[in-house]
PDB file of C-alpha atoms in Angstrom:
ATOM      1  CA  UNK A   1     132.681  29.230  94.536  1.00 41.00           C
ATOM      2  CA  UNK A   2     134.107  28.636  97.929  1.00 37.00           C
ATOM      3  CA  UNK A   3     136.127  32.033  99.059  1.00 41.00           C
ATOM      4  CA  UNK A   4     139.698  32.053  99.994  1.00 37.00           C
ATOM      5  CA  UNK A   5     139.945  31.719 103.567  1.00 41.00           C
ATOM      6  CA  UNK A   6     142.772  33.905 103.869  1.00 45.00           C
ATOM      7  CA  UNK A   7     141.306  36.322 100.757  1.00 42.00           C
ATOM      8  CA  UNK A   8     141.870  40.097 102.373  1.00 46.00           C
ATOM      9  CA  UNK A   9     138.530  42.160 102.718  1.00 47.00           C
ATOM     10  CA  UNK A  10     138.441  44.982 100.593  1.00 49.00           C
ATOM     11  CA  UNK A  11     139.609  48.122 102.457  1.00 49.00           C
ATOM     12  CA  UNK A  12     136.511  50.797 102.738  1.00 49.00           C
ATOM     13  CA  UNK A  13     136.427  53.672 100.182  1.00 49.00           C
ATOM     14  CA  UNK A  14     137.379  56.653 101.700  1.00 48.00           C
ATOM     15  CA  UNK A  15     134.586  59.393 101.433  1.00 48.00           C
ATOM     16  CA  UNK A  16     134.015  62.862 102.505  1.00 47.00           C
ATOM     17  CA  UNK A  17     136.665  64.875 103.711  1.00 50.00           C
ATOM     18  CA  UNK A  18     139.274  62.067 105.100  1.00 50.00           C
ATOM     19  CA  UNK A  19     140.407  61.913 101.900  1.00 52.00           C
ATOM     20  CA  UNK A  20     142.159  65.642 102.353  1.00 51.00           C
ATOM     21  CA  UNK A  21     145.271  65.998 104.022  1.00 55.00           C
ATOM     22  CA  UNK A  22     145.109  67.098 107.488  1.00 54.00           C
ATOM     23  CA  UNK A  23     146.470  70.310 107.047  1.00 50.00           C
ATOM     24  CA  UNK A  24     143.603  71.270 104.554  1.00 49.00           C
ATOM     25  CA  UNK A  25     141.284  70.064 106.705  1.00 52.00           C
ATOM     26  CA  UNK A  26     142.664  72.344 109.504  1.00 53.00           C
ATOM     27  CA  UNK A  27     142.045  74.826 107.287  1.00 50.00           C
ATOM     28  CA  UNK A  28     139.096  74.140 106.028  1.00 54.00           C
ATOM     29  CA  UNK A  29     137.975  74.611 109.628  1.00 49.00           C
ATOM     30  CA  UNK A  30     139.161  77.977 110.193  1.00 53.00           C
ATOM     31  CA  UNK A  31     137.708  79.207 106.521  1.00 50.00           C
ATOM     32  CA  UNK A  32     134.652  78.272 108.145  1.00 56.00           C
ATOM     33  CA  UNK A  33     134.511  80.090 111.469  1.00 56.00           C
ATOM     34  CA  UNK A  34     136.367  83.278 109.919  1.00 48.00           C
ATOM     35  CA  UNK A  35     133.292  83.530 107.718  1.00 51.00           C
ATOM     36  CA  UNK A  36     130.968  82.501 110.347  1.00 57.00           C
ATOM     37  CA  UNK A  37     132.291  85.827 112.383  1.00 57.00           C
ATOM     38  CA  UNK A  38     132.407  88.016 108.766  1.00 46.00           C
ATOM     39  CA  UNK A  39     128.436  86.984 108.901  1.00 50.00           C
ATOM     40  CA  UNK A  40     128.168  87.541 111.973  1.00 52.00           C
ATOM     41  CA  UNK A  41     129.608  91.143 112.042  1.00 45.00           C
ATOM     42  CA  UNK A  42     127.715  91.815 108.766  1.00 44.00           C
ATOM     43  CA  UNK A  43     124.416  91.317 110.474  1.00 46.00           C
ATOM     44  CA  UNK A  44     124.941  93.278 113.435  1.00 46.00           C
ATOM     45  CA  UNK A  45     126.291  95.855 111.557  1.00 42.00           C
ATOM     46  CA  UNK A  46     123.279  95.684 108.946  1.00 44.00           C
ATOM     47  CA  UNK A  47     120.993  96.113 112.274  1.00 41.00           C
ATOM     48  CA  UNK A  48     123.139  99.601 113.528  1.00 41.00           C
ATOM     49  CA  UNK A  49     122.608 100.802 110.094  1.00 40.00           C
ATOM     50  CA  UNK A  50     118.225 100.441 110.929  1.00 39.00           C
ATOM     51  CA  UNK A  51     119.114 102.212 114.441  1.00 38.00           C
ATOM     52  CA  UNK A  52     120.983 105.314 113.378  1.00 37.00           C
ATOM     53  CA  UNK A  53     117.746 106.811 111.981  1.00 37.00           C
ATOM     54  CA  UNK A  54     115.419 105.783 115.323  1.00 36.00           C
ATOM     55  CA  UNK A  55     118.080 106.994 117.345  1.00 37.00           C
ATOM     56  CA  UNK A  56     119.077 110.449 115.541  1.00 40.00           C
ATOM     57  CA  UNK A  57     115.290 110.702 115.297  1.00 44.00           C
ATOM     58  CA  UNK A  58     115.052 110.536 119.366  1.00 52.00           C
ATOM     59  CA  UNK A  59     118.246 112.693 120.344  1.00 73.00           C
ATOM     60  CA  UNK A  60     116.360 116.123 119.732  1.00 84.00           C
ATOM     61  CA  UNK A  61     113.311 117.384 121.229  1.00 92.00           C
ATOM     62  CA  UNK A  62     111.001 120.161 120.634  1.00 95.00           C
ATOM     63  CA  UNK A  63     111.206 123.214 122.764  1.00 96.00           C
ATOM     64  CA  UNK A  64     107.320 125.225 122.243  1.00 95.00           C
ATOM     65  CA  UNK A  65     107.165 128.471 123.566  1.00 95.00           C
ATOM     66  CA  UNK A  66     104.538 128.829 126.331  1.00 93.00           C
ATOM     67  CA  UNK A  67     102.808 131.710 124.566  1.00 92.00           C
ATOM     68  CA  UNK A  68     102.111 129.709 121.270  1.00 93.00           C
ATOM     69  CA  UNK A  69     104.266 131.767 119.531  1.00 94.00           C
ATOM     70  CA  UNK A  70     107.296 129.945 118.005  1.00 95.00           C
ATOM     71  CA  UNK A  71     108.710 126.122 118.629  1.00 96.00           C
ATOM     72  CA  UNK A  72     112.127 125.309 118.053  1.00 97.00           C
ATOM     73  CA  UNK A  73     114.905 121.649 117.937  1.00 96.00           C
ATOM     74  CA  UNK A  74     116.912 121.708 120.926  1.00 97.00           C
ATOM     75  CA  UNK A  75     120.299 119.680 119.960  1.00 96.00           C
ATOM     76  CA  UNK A  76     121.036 116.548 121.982  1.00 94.00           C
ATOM     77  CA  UNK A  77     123.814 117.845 124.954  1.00 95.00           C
ATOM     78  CA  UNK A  78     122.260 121.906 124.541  1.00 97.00           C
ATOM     79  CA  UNK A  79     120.521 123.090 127.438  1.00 96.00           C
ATOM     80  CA  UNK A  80     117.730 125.558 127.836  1.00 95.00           C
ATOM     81  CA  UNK A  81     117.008 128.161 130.013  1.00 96.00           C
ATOM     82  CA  UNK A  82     113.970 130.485 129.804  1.00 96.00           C
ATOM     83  CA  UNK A  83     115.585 134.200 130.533  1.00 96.00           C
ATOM     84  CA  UNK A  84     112.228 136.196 130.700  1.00 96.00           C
ATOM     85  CA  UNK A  85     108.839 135.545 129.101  1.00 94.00           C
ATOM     86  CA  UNK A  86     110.109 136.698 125.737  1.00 96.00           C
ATOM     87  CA  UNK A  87     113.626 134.837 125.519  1.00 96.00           C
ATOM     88  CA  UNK A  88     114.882 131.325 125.334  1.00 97.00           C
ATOM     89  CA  UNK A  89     118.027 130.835 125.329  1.00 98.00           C
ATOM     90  CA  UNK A  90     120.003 127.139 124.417  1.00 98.00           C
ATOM     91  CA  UNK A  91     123.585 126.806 124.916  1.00 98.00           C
ATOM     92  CA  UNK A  92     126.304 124.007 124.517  1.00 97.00           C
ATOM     93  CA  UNK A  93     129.505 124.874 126.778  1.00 96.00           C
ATOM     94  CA  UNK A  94     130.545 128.945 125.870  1.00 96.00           C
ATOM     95  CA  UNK A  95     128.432 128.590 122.771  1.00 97.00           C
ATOM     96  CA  UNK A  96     125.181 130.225 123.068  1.00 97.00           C
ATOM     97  CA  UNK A  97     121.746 130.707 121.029  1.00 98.00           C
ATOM     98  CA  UNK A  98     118.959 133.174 121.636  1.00 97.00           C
ATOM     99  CA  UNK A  99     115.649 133.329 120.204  1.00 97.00           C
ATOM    100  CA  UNK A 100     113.764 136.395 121.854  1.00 96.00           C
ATOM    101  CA  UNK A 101     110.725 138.874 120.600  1.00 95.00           C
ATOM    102  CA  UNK A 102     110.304 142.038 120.215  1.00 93.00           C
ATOM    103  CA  UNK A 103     107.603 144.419 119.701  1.00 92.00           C
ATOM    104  CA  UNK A 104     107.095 146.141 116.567  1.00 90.00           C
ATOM    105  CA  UNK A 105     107.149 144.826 113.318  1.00 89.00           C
ATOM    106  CA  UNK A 106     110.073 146.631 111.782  1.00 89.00           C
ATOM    107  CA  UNK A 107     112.606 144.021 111.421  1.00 90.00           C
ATOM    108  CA  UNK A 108     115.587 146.213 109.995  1.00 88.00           C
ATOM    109  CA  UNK A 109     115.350 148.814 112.901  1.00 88.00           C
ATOM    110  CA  UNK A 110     114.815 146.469 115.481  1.00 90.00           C
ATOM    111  CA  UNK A 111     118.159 144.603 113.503  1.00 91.00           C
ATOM    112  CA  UNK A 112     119.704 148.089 114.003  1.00 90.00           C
ATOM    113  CA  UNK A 113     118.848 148.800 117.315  1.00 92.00           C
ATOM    114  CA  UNK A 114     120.185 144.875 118.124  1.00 92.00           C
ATOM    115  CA  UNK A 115     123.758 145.421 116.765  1.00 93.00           C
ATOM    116  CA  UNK A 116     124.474 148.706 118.073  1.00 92.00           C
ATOM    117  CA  UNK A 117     124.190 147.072 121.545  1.00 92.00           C
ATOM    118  CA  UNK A 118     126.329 143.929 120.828  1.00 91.00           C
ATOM    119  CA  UNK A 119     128.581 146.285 119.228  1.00 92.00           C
ATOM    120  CA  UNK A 120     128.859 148.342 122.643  1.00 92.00           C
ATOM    121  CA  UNK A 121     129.450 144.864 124.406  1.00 94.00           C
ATOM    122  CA  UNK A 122     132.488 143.412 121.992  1.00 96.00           C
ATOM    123  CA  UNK A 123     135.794 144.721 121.048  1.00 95.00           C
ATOM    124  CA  UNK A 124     137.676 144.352 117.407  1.00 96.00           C
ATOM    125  CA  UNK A 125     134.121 144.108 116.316  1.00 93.00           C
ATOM    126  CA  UNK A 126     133.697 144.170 112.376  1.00 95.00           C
ATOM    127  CA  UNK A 127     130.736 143.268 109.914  1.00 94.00           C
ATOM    128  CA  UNK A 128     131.842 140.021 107.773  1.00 94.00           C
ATOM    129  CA  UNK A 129     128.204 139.696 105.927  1.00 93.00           C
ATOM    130  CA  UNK A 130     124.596 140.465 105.562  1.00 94.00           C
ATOM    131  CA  UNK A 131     121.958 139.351 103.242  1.00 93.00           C
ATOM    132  CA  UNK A 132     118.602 138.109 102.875  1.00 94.00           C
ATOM    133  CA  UNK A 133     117.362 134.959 104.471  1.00 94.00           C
ATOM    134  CA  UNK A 134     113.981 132.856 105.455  1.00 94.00           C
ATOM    135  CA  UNK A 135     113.858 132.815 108.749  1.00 95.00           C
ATOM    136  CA  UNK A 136     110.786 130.314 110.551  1.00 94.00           C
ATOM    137  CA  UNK A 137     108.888 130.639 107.108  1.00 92.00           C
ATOM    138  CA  UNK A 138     109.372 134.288 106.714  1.00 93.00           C
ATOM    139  CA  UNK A 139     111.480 136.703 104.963  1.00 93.00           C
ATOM    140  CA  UNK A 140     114.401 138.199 106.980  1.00 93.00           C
ATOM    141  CA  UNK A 141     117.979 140.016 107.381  1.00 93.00           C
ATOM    142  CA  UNK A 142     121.317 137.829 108.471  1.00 95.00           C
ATOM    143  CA  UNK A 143     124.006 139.973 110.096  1.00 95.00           C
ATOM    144  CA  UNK A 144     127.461 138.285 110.447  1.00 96.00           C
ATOM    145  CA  UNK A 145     130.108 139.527 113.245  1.00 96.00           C
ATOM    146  CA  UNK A 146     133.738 139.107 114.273  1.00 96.00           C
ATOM    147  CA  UNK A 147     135.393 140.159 117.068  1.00 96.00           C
ATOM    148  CA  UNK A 148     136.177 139.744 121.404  1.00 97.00           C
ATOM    149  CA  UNK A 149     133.222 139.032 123.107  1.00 96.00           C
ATOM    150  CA  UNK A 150     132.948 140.284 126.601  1.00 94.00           C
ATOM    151  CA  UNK A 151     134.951 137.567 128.592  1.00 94.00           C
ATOM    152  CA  UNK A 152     138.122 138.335 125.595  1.00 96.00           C
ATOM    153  CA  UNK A 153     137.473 135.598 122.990  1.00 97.00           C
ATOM    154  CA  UNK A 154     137.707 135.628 119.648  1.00 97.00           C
ATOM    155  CA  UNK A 155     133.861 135.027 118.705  1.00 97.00           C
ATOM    156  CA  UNK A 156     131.641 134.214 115.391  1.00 96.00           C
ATOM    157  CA  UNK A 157     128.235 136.548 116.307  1.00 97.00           C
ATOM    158  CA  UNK A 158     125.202 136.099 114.211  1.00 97.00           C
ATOM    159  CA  UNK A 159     121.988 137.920 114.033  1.00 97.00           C
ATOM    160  CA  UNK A 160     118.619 136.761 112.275  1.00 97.00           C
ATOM    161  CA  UNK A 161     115.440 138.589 112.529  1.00 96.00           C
ATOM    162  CA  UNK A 162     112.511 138.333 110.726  1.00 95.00           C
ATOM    163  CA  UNK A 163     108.963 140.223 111.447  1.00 93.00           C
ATOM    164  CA  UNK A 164     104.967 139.391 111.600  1.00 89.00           C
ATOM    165  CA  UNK A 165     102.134 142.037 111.812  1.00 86.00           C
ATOM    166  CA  UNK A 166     103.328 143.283 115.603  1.00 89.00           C
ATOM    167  CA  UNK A 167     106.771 141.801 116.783  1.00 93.00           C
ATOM    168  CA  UNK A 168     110.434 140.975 115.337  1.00 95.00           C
ATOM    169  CA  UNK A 169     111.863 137.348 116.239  1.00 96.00           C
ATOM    170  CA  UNK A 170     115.514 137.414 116.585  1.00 96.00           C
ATOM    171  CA  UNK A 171     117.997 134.324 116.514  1.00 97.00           C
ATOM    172  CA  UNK A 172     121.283 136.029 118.442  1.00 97.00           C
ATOM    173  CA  UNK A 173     124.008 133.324 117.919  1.00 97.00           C
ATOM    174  CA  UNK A 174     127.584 133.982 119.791  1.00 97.00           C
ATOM    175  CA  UNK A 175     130.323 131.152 119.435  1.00 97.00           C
ATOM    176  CA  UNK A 176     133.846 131.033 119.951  1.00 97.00           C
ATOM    177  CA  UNK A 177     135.831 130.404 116.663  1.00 95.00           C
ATOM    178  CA  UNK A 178     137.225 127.451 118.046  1.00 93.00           C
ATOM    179  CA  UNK A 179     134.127 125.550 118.777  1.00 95.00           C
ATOM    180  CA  UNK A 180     132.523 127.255 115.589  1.00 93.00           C
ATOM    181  CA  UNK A 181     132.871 124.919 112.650  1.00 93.00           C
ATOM    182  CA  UNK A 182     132.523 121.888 115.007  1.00 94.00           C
ATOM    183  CA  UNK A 183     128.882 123.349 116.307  1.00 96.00           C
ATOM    184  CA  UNK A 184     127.811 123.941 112.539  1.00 95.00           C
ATOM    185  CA  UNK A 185     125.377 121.135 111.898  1.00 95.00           C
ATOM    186  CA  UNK A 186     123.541 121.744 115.440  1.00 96.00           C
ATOM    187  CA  UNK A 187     123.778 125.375 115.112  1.00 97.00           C
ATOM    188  CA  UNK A 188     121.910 125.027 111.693  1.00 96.00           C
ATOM    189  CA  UNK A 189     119.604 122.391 113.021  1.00 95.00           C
ATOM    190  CA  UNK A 190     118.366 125.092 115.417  1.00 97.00           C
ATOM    191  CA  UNK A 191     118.168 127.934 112.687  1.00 96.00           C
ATOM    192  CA  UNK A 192     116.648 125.484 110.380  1.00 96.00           C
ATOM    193  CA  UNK A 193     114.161 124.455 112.817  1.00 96.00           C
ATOM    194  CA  UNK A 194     112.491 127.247 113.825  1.00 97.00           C
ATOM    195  CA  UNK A 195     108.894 127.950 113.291  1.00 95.00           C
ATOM    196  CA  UNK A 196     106.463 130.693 113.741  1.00 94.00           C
ATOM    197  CA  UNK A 197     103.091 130.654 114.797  1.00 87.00           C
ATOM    198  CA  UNK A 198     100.652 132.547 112.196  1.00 75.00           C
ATOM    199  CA  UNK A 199      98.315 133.095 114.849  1.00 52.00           C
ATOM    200  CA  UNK A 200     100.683 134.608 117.612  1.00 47.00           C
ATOM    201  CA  UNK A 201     100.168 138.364 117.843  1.00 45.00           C
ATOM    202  CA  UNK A 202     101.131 139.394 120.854  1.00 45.00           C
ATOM    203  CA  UNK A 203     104.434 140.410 122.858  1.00 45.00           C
ATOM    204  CA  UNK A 204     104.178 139.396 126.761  1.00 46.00           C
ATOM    205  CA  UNK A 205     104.196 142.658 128.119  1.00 44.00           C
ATOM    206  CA  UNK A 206     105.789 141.540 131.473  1.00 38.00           C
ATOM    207  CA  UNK A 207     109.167 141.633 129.956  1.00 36.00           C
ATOM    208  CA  UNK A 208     108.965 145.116 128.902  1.00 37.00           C
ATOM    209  CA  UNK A 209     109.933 146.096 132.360  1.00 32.00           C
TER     210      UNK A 209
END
């Protein structure tokens, strides 16, 4: 048969997505890069998540006494200075942690002795609590104090001591109220954190003095 010379061709069939309106296909587009940017922000939030624990893991470092005798976590921002053979002390703006040795193994005298002097030093000062702890693996006594420290400010003051065979380790902690409950977690950190050395048995006798 012999076509029609002025037959019309059939018209394509549309395929794909020029059959939709343009506004859907406007839309279609931006569906697409919103969740291209919700992936997006999923992964790289999915790749903080793996960081955190590297990077907590990193921020604190391990402070070893030079005599062998204890090691303890100093908090990321604390600093630390070394007061005398037998002291370190690690503080974070007026908040302030001690960790010094004594001789003698009586823990609840050397306790004793400890508080009368703060008590000397502070004004409005009154006992909140004492009880048992562990203290660097050993059995000790917590003190718990309230009152003006010596610069006026109303002050959270905690002693921790705990005794081996010929010295008491004390953990002296003195912190505003104010910057108390924010400190918490490093100030445990630091209590938690402490170890003692089984084989340590001696006092440096230069800071008797």
């Amino acid at each position: 048969m012999i076509p029609f010379a002025d037959s019309p061709s059939p018209s394509p069939t549309p395929s794909g997505d020029d059959t939709a309106p343009p506004v859907a296909r406007r839309a279609g587009v931006r569906m697409t890069a919103w969740h291209t940017r919700l992936t997006t922000f999923a992964i790289a939030l999915g790749l903080a998540a793996l960081l955190i624990p590297t990077l907590g893991a990193q921020s604190d470092r391990r402070y070893r006494d030079p005599n062998g005798r204890f090691t303890v976590l100093v908090p990321t921002g604390w600093s630390e200075t070394q007061l005398n053979p037998n002291a370190l002390q690690l503080a974070f703006g007026s908040t302030y942690v001690t960790l010094t040795v004594l001789p003698g193994a009586d823990a609840e005298s050397n306790m004793r002795m400890m508080a009368g002097q703060m008590s000397g030093q502070w004004r409005n000062w009154s006992q909140l609590r004492q009880g048992p702890v562990v203290f660097g693996g050993r059995a000790g006594t917590s003190l718990t104090f309230s009152g003006l420290n010596p610069k006026g400010v109303d002050s959270h003051l905690q002693l921790i001591a705990a005794a081996d065979s010929a010295r008491t380790y004390f953990l002296i902690t003195s912190a505003p109220n104010s910057d108390f409950l924010r400190l918490r977690p490093s100030l445990n950190v630091i209590e938690q954190s402490v170890t003692i050395a089984a084989g340590a048995t001696r006092v440096v006798a230069a800071a008797q003095s």
